[in-house]
GROMACS .gro file of C-alpha atoms in nm:
model
  352
    1MET     CA    1   1.427   1.916   1.811
    2ALA     CA    2   1.322   2.295   1.793
    3GLY     CA    3   1.281   2.479   2.132
    4GLY     CA    4   1.515   2.260   2.319
    5LYS     CA    5   1.514   1.941   2.536
    6ILE     CA    6   1.182   1.776   2.577
    7LYS     CA    7   1.004   1.811   2.898
    8ARG     CA    8   0.720   1.606   3.020
    9TYR     CA    9   0.364   1.731   3.157
   10GLY     CA   10   0.156   1.496   3.350
   11GLY     CA   11  -0.239   1.444   3.210
   12GLY     CA   12  -0.176   1.502   2.826
   13GLY     CA   13  -0.101   1.142   2.713
   14GLY     CA   14   0.189   1.327   2.536
   15ALA     CA   15   0.506   1.540   2.545
   16ARG     CA   16   0.561   1.921   2.526
   17LEU     CA   17   0.834   2.122   2.400
   18GLN     CA   18   0.910   2.390   2.637
   19GLY     CA   19   0.760   2.615   2.385
   20GLY     CA   20   0.446   2.459   2.469
   21ILE     CA   21   0.344   2.231   2.189
   22LEU     CA   22   0.169   1.936   2.291
   23PHE     CA   23   0.248   1.627   2.101
   24GLU     CA   24  -0.112   1.438   2.017
   25LYS     CA   25  -0.075   1.050   2.014
   26CYS     CA   26  -0.427   1.008   1.894
   27LYS     CA   27  -0.321   1.226   1.545
   28GLY     CA   28  -0.003   1.000   1.514
   29GLN     CA   29   0.239   1.271   1.634
   30HIS     CA   30   0.540   1.083   1.753
   31ILE     CA   31   0.846   1.281   1.674
   32LEU     CA   32   1.168   1.102   1.579
   33LYS     CA   33   1.440   1.227   1.862
   34ASN     CA   34   1.732   0.998   1.785
   35PRO     CA   35   1.986   1.204   1.566
   36ALA     CA   36   2.187   0.887   1.447
   37LEU     CA   37   1.855   0.721   1.337
   38VAL     CA   38   1.749   1.055   1.146
   39ASP     CA   39   2.091   1.033   0.973
   40SER     CA   40   2.074   0.682   0.885
   41ILE     CA   41   1.732   0.745   0.713
   42VAL     CA   42   1.858   1.011   0.533
   43ASP     CA   43   2.174   0.809   0.415
   44LYS     CA   44   1.939   0.536   0.296
   45ALA     CA   45   1.757   0.748   0.078
   46GLY     CA   46   2.038   0.789  -0.175
   47LEU     CA   47   1.982   1.175  -0.227
   48LYS     CA   48   2.155   1.357  -0.522
   49PRO     CA   49   2.204   1.744  -0.526
   50THR     CA   50   1.938   1.767  -0.782
   51ASP     CA   51   1.661   1.608  -0.604
   52THR     CA   52   1.325   1.774  -0.478
   53VAL     CA   53   1.230   1.572  -0.173
   54LEU     CA   54   0.887   1.541  -0.031
   55GLU     CA   55   0.874   1.507   0.333
   56ILE     CA   56   0.523   1.428   0.492
   57GLY     CA   57   0.432   1.511   0.866
   58PRO     CA   58   0.738   1.699   0.917
   59GLY     CA   59   0.670   1.798   1.287
   60THR     CA   60   0.941   2.008   1.424
   61GLY     CA   61   1.187   1.941   1.146
   62ASN     CA   62   1.432   1.714   1.310
   63LEU     CA   63   1.434   1.501   0.959
   64THR     CA   64   1.375   1.839   0.765
   65LYS     CA   65   1.689   1.982   0.896
   66ARG     CA   66   1.901   1.665   0.787
   67LEU     CA   67   1.722   1.662   0.438
   68LEU     CA   68   1.827   2.022   0.388
   69GLU     CA   69   2.192   1.972   0.526
   70ALA     CA   70   2.248   1.682   0.281
   71GLY     CA   71   2.246   1.940  -0.011
   72VAL     CA   72   1.928   1.868  -0.208
   73LYS     CA   73   1.784   2.118  -0.443
   74ALA     CA   74   1.479   2.151  -0.233
   75VAL     CA   75   1.253   2.000   0.046
   76ILE     CA   76   0.854   2.041   0.023
   77ALA     CA   77   0.694   1.957   0.378
   78ILE     CA   78   0.330   1.885   0.388
   79GLU     CA   79   0.217   1.915   0.757
   80LEU     CA   80  -0.154   1.931   0.899
   81ASP     CA   81  -0.118   2.078   1.196
   82PRO     CA   82  -0.076   2.436   1.184
   83ARG     CA   83   0.129   2.471   1.531
   84MET     CA   84   0.383   2.243   1.375
   85VAL     CA   85   0.366   2.449   1.039
   86LEU     CA   86   0.460   2.755   1.278
   87GLU     CA   87   0.720   2.595   1.452
   88LEU     CA   88   0.867   2.455   1.139
   89ASN     CA   89   0.874   2.807   0.986
   90ARG     CA   90   1.013   2.978   1.302
   91ARG     CA   91   1.307   2.704   1.337
   92PHE     CA   92   1.449   2.753   0.978
   93GLN     CA   93   1.349   3.125   0.940
   94GLY     CA   94   1.655   3.367   0.877
   95THR     CA   95   1.911   3.021   0.827
   96PRO     CA   96   2.071   2.975   0.488
   97LEU     CA   97   1.845   2.658   0.507
   98SER     CA   98   1.508   2.829   0.441
   99SER     CA   99   1.548   2.913   0.064
  100ARG     CA  100   1.519   2.537  -0.023
  101LEU     CA  101   1.235   2.489   0.211
  102LYS     CA  102   0.872   2.511   0.114
  103VAL     CA  103   0.609   2.431   0.365
  104ILE     CA  104   0.247   2.340   0.280
  105GLN     CA  105  -0.015   2.340   0.546
  106GLY     CA  106  -0.267   2.050   0.463
  107ASP     CA  107  -0.390   1.686   0.458
  108VAL     CA  108  -0.183   1.507   0.247
  109LEU     CA  109  -0.463   1.276   0.147
  110LYS     CA  110  -0.677   1.538   0.021
  111CYS     CA  111  -0.436   1.792  -0.179
  112ASP     CA  112  -0.255   1.741  -0.496
  113LEU     CA  113   0.092   1.640  -0.445
  114PRO     CA  114   0.384   1.828  -0.625
  115TYR     CA  115   0.630   1.713  -0.834
  116PHE     CA  116   0.922   1.536  -0.631
  117ASP     CA  117   1.180   1.289  -0.701
  118ILE     CA  118   1.213   1.119  -0.348
  119CYS     CA  119   0.953   1.116  -0.044
  120VAL     CA  120   1.123   1.045   0.296
  121ALA     CA  121   0.869   1.062   0.577
  122ASN     CA  122   0.800   0.940   0.950
  123ILE     CA  123   0.429   0.932   0.897
  124PRO     CA  124   0.114   0.906   1.110
  125TYR     CA  125   0.047   0.541   1.104
  126GLN     CA  126  -0.327   0.582   1.052
  127ILE     CA  127  -0.274   0.722   0.690
  128SER     CA  128  -0.025   0.430   0.609
  129SER     CA  129  -0.249   0.248   0.332
  130PRO     CA  130  -0.391   0.536   0.158
  131LEU     CA  131  -0.070   0.718   0.169
  132THR     CA  132   0.118   0.429   0.012
  133PHE     CA  133  -0.115   0.371  -0.293
  134LYS     CA  134  -0.169   0.796  -0.352
  135LEU     CA  135   0.223   0.767  -0.378
  136LEU     CA  136   0.227   0.483  -0.624
  137SER     CA  137  -0.058   0.651  -0.820
  138HIS     CA  138   0.148   0.974  -0.843
  139ARG     CA  139   0.278   1.098  -1.199
  140PRO     CA  140   0.542   1.153  -1.284
  141ILE     CA  141   0.657   0.863  -1.112
  142PHE     CA  142   0.920   0.917  -0.838
  143ARG     CA  143   1.236   0.747  -0.763
  144CYS     CA  144   1.169   0.608  -0.437
  145ALA     CA  145   1.018   0.671  -0.130
  146VAL     CA  146   1.167   0.585   0.223
  147ILE     CA  147   0.887   0.563   0.484
  148MET     CA  148   0.867   0.498   0.864
  149PHE     CA  149   0.568   0.237   0.912
  150GLN     CA  150   0.431   0.042   1.186
  151HIS     CA  151   0.661  -0.263   1.216
  152GLU     CA  152   0.352  -0.508   1.137
  153PHE     CA  153   0.224  -0.294   0.853
  154ALA     CA  154   0.595  -0.275   0.711
  155MET     CA  155   0.614  -0.670   0.739
  156ARG     CA  156   0.294  -0.711   0.579
  157LEU     CA  157   0.435  -0.470   0.267
  158VAL     CA  158   0.733  -0.697   0.219
  159ALA     CA  159   0.573  -1.043   0.300
  160LYS     CA  160   0.671  -1.310   0.010
  161ALA     CA  161   0.428  -1.572  -0.064
  162GLY     CA  162   0.401  -1.847   0.219
  163ASP     CA  163   0.476  -1.619   0.499
  164SER     CA  164   0.224  -1.594   0.787
  165LEU     CA  165   0.167  -1.209   0.699
  166TYR     CA  166   0.175  -1.236   0.309
  167CYS     CA  167  -0.188  -1.091   0.229
  168ARG     CA  168  -0.389  -0.889  -0.016
  169LEU     CA  169  -0.208  -0.576   0.091
  170SER     CA  170   0.141  -0.740  -0.012
  171VAL     CA  171   0.047  -0.855  -0.343
  172ASN     CA  172  -0.090  -0.532  -0.456
  173VAL     CA  173   0.176  -0.308  -0.359
  174GLN     CA  174   0.447  -0.565  -0.489
  175LEU     CA  175   0.264  -0.539  -0.822
  176LEU     CA  176   0.329  -0.181  -0.836
  177SER     CA  177   0.668  -0.146  -0.670
  178ARG     CA  178   0.971  -0.316  -0.526
  179LEU     CA  179   1.020  -0.321  -0.168
  180SER     CA  180   1.280  -0.371   0.089
  181HIS     CA  181   1.289  -0.355   0.474
  182LEU     CA  182   1.569  -0.106   0.585
  183ILE     CA  183   1.560  -0.066   0.983
  184LYS     CA  184   1.372  -0.182   1.267
  185VAL     CA  185   1.310   0.128   1.502
  186GLY     CA  186   1.233   0.052   1.862
  187ARG     CA  187   0.923   0.272   2.018
  188ASN     CA  188   1.207   0.458   2.257
  189ASN     CA  189   1.328   0.647   1.965
  190PHE     CA  190   1.036   0.859   1.958
  191ARG     CA  191   0.847   1.141   2.168
  192PRO     CA  192   0.629   1.063   2.298
  193PRO     CA  193   0.671   0.675   2.241
  194PRO     CA  194   0.413   0.495   2.034
  195LYS     CA  195   0.271   0.170   2.191
  196VAL     CA  196   0.446  -0.058   1.881
  197ASP     CA  197   0.784  -0.071   1.709
  198SER     CA  198   0.840   0.072   1.367
  199SER     CA  199   1.010   0.015   1.052
  200VAL     CA  200   1.159   0.209   0.761
  201VAL     CA  201   1.093   0.057   0.422
  202ARG     CA  202   1.214   0.162   0.072
  203ILE     CA  203   0.947   0.181  -0.192
  204GLU     CA  204   1.071   0.164  -0.562
  205PRO     CA  205   0.780   0.204  -0.813
  206ARG     CA  206   0.795  -0.026  -1.115
  207LYS     CA  207   0.878   0.139  -1.432
  208PRO     CA  208   0.683   0.068  -1.650
  209LEU     CA  209   0.349  -0.081  -1.477
  210PRO     CA  210   0.253  -0.444  -1.540
  211PRO     CA  211   0.066  -0.502  -1.854
  212VAL     CA  212  -0.245  -0.571  -1.679
  213SER     CA  213  -0.601  -0.409  -1.607
  214PHE     CA  214  -0.575  -0.312  -1.212
  215LYS     CA  215  -0.950  -0.388  -1.171
  216GLU     CA  216  -0.928  -0.724  -1.318
  217TRP     CA  217  -0.596  -0.796  -1.101
  218ASP     CA  218  -0.769  -0.677  -0.780
  219GLY     CA  219  -1.095  -0.837  -0.850
  220LEU     CA  220  -0.909  -1.160  -0.875
  221VAL     CA  221  -0.678  -1.117  -0.604
  222ARG     CA  222  -0.974  -0.988  -0.355
  223LEU     CA  223  -1.176  -1.310  -0.431
  224CYS     CA  224  -0.881  -1.527  -0.368
  225PHE     CA  225  -0.765  -1.373  -0.048
  226ASN     CA  226  -1.113  -1.354   0.097
  227ARG     CA  227  -0.992  -1.720   0.231
  228LYS     CA  228  -0.633  -1.723   0.142
  229ASN     CA  229  -0.557  -2.055   0.311
  230LYS     CA  230  -0.859  -2.225   0.119
  231THR     CA  231  -0.774  -2.413  -0.205
  232LEU     CA  232  -0.858  -2.205  -0.547
  233GLY     CA  233  -1.046  -2.531  -0.645
  234SER     CA  234  -1.291  -2.467  -0.336
  235ILE     CA  235  -1.288  -2.104  -0.355
  236PHE     CA  236  -1.413  -2.105  -0.707
  237LYS     CA  237  -1.657  -2.388  -0.652
  238GLN     CA  238  -1.867  -2.168  -0.426
  239LYS     CA  239  -2.223  -2.036  -0.541
  240LYS     CA  240  -2.172  -1.679  -0.541
  241VAL     CA  241  -1.850  -1.698  -0.689
  242LEU     CA  242  -1.964  -1.916  -0.967
  243ALA     CA  243  -2.282  -1.652  -1.016
  244LEU     CA  244  -2.075  -1.360  -1.029
  245LEU     CA  245  -1.839  -1.504  -1.286
  246GLU     CA  246  -2.099  -1.622  -1.482
  247LYS     CA  247  -2.265  -1.297  -1.495
  248ASN     CA  248  -1.932  -1.118  -1.596
  249TYR     CA  249  -1.895  -1.377  -1.855
  250LYS     CA  250  -2.240  -1.317  -2.014
  251THR     CA  251  -2.219  -0.951  -2.001
  252MET     CA  252  -1.880  -0.968  -2.168
  253GLN     CA  253  -1.974  -1.187  -2.444
  254SER     CA  254  -2.297  -0.946  -2.511
  255LEU     CA  255  -2.077  -0.675  -2.537
  256GLN     CA  256  -1.832  -0.831  -2.767
  257LEU     CA  257  -1.501  -0.754  -2.613
  258THR     CA  258  -1.220  -0.656  -2.856
  259SER     CA  259  -0.947  -0.920  -2.921
  260ASP     CA  260  -0.701  -0.724  -2.713
  261ALA     CA  261  -0.926  -0.763  -2.400
  262GLU     CA  262  -0.998  -1.074  -2.443
  263THR     CA  263  -0.628  -1.190  -2.434
  264GLY     CA  264  -0.570  -0.994  -2.132
  265ASP     CA  265  -0.350  -0.705  -2.309
  266GLU     CA  266  -0.525  -0.417  -2.126
  267LYS     CA  267  -0.297  -0.182  -1.957
  268MET     CA  268  -0.280  -0.068  -1.616
  269SER     CA  269  -0.385   0.295  -1.586
  270VAL     CA  270  -0.335   0.554  -1.327
  271ASP     CA  271  -0.709   0.548  -1.230
  272ASP     CA  272  -0.678   0.191  -1.208
  273VAL     CA  273  -0.409   0.229  -0.913
  274ALA     CA  274  -0.572   0.553  -0.759
  275LEU     CA  275  -0.870   0.284  -0.682
  276LEU     CA  276  -0.635   0.127  -0.416
  277ALA     CA  277  -0.672   0.483  -0.221
  278HIS     CA  278  -1.037   0.335  -0.150
  279MET     CA  279  -0.978   0.025  -0.007
  280VAL     CA  280  -0.810   0.105   0.339
  281ASP     CA  281  -1.035  -0.089   0.543
  282GLU     CA  282  -0.991  -0.406   0.358
  283LEU     CA  283  -0.606  -0.372   0.292
  284ASN     CA  284  -0.455  -0.226   0.588
  285MET     CA  285  -0.444  -0.487   0.853
  286GLU     CA  286  -0.577  -0.814   0.701
  287THR     CA  287  -0.532  -1.173   0.867
  288GLY     CA  288  -0.564  -1.521   0.760
  289ASP     CA  289  -0.902  -1.639   0.716
  290GLU     CA  290  -1.131  -1.385   0.897
  291LYS     CA  291  -1.453  -1.499   0.768
  292ASP     CA  292  -1.655  -1.800   0.869
  293ASP     CA  293  -1.641  -2.085   0.598
  294ASP     CA  294  -2.022  -2.054   0.525
  295GLU     CA  295  -2.020  -2.033   0.170
  296MET     CA  296  -2.185  -2.373   0.010
  297GLU     CA  297  -1.974  -2.562  -0.293
  298MET     CA  298  -2.213  -2.583  -0.580
  299ASP     CA  299  -2.231  -2.940  -0.672
  300ASP     CA  300  -2.347  -3.059  -1.018
  301ALA     CA  301  -2.689  -3.143  -0.875
  302ASP     CA  302  -2.709  -2.750  -0.773
  303MET     CA  303  -2.655  -2.654  -1.130
  304VAL     CA  304  -2.971  -2.601  -1.311
  305GLY     CA  305  -2.944  -2.672  -1.689
  306GLU     CA  306  -2.669  -2.769  -1.870
  307GLY     CA  307  -2.544  -2.432  -1.922
  308ARG     CA  308  -2.461  -2.383  -1.550
  309ALA     CA  309  -2.314  -2.732  -1.544
  310PHE     CA  310  -2.078  -2.646  -1.846
  311PHE     CA  311  -1.947  -2.325  -1.695
  312LYS     CA  312  -1.853  -2.484  -1.365
  313GLU     CA  313  -1.657  -2.745  -1.572
  314LYS     CA  314  -1.519  -2.439  -1.776
  315ILE     CA  315  -1.391  -2.289  -1.443
  316MET     CA  316  -1.225  -2.609  -1.304
  317GLY     CA  317  -1.058  -2.675  -1.622
  318ILE     CA  318  -0.892  -2.321  -1.649
  319LEU     CA  319  -0.765  -2.408  -1.247
  320GLN     CA  320  -0.670  -2.776  -1.372
  321GLN     CA  321  -0.473  -2.613  -1.679
  322GLY     CA  322  -0.277  -2.392  -1.453
  323ASP     CA  323  -0.228  -2.667  -1.192
  324PHE     CA  324  -0.402  -2.403  -0.950
  325ALA     CA  325  -0.695  -2.608  -0.838
  326GLU     CA  326  -0.516  -2.743  -0.521
  327LYS     CA  327  -0.302  -2.421  -0.448
  328ARG     CA  328  -0.382  -2.165  -0.198
  329ALA     CA  329  -0.344  -1.766  -0.230
  330SER     CA  330  -0.108  -1.758   0.073
  331LYS     CA  331   0.137  -1.939  -0.133
  332LEU     CA  332   0.108  -1.792  -0.487
  333SER     CA  333   0.341  -1.526  -0.598
  334GLN     CA  334   0.289  -1.230  -0.830
  335VAL     CA  335   0.391  -1.436  -1.140
  336ASP     CA  336   0.147  -1.662  -1.039
  337PHE     CA  337  -0.149  -1.480  -1.014
  338LEU     CA  338  -0.052  -1.282  -1.322
  339TYR     CA  339  -0.038  -1.643  -1.509
  340LEU     CA  340  -0.367  -1.724  -1.347
  341LEU     CA  341  -0.533  -1.397  -1.454
  342SER     CA  342  -0.444  -1.459  -1.813
  343LEU     CA  343  -0.575  -1.820  -1.789
  344PHE     CA  344  -0.899  -1.664  -1.715
  345ASN     CA  345  -0.904  -1.357  -1.944
  346ASN     CA  346  -0.797  -1.602  -2.245
  347ALA     CA  347  -1.102  -1.832  -2.177
  348GLY     CA  348  -1.334  -1.506  -2.154
  349ILE     CA  349  -1.366  -1.500  -1.760
  350HIS     CA  350  -1.345  -1.166  -1.641
  351PHE     CA  351  -1.325  -0.977  -1.277
  352SER     CA  352  -1.440  -0.641  -1.313
   0.00000   0.00000   0.00000
């Protein structure tokens, strides 16, 4: 830690360096103080001498120093707080490491990311969702990211079908990347200590991206996870759901989709993935069935005319074809969702 040992002061809700810097919890400033843990994070990143490393929220430079000492080509550190930028520059000024360090002052969510091979970061936890998806939408695709998240958020990222924390966030991130939980980190490894434990997660973007339109994918997943523990048969019988899908169906028919679109052969684009960065409130900390079950299922008596009844039968037939009618979103894997989406698309049913 630059500036010497940490010294506490009263009334600030944080901790000060002897140099006078106040760490502000409200901004997610929790500095990693355990050298052994810093070394472990750097070791697990699998750095190469040719790597350009992106670090987000370097603070006073504890992790930055280890990254530079690992012999990488360069470290690009993005820091929002001008006080931390000043401290970081002062720490490395005049040292042999300074020539390989570039510090950018700015908001990582608003600035254009530079080229990098690996991202290694202890981030402010309030930006976890948008940052994860901004990284996954970055081009060219990086090799991996090793990031410290709030423990519960990390567990949602790596959750598998059937786990209690499995949610729309899990499904969407795992569609785009392979994830592994590396280390659970106790709160006392930080100064000032946060209120929760943390975890380090490794994220490896999939290459190439799955051959699916993300708008279509997320439209289906959003619908299924609206009530993830209800059967898909119940979800797709709801009046609003059937009305929406029928409207999409008629619109697509009138536009006479190309055969590729009809068979679900659209490719996921960078713009598709970037849409996720704007879904923070919905994706960040989802739980089980948050909403009251106030939707009415549509009985045949509710269907006006033969066309409506036929459309309901069409939807139920698709679910039964794939044996999905009695299954629940909380139990479906990425492969299951891809198969279900292909069944709907092949039948001319779309979600965007």
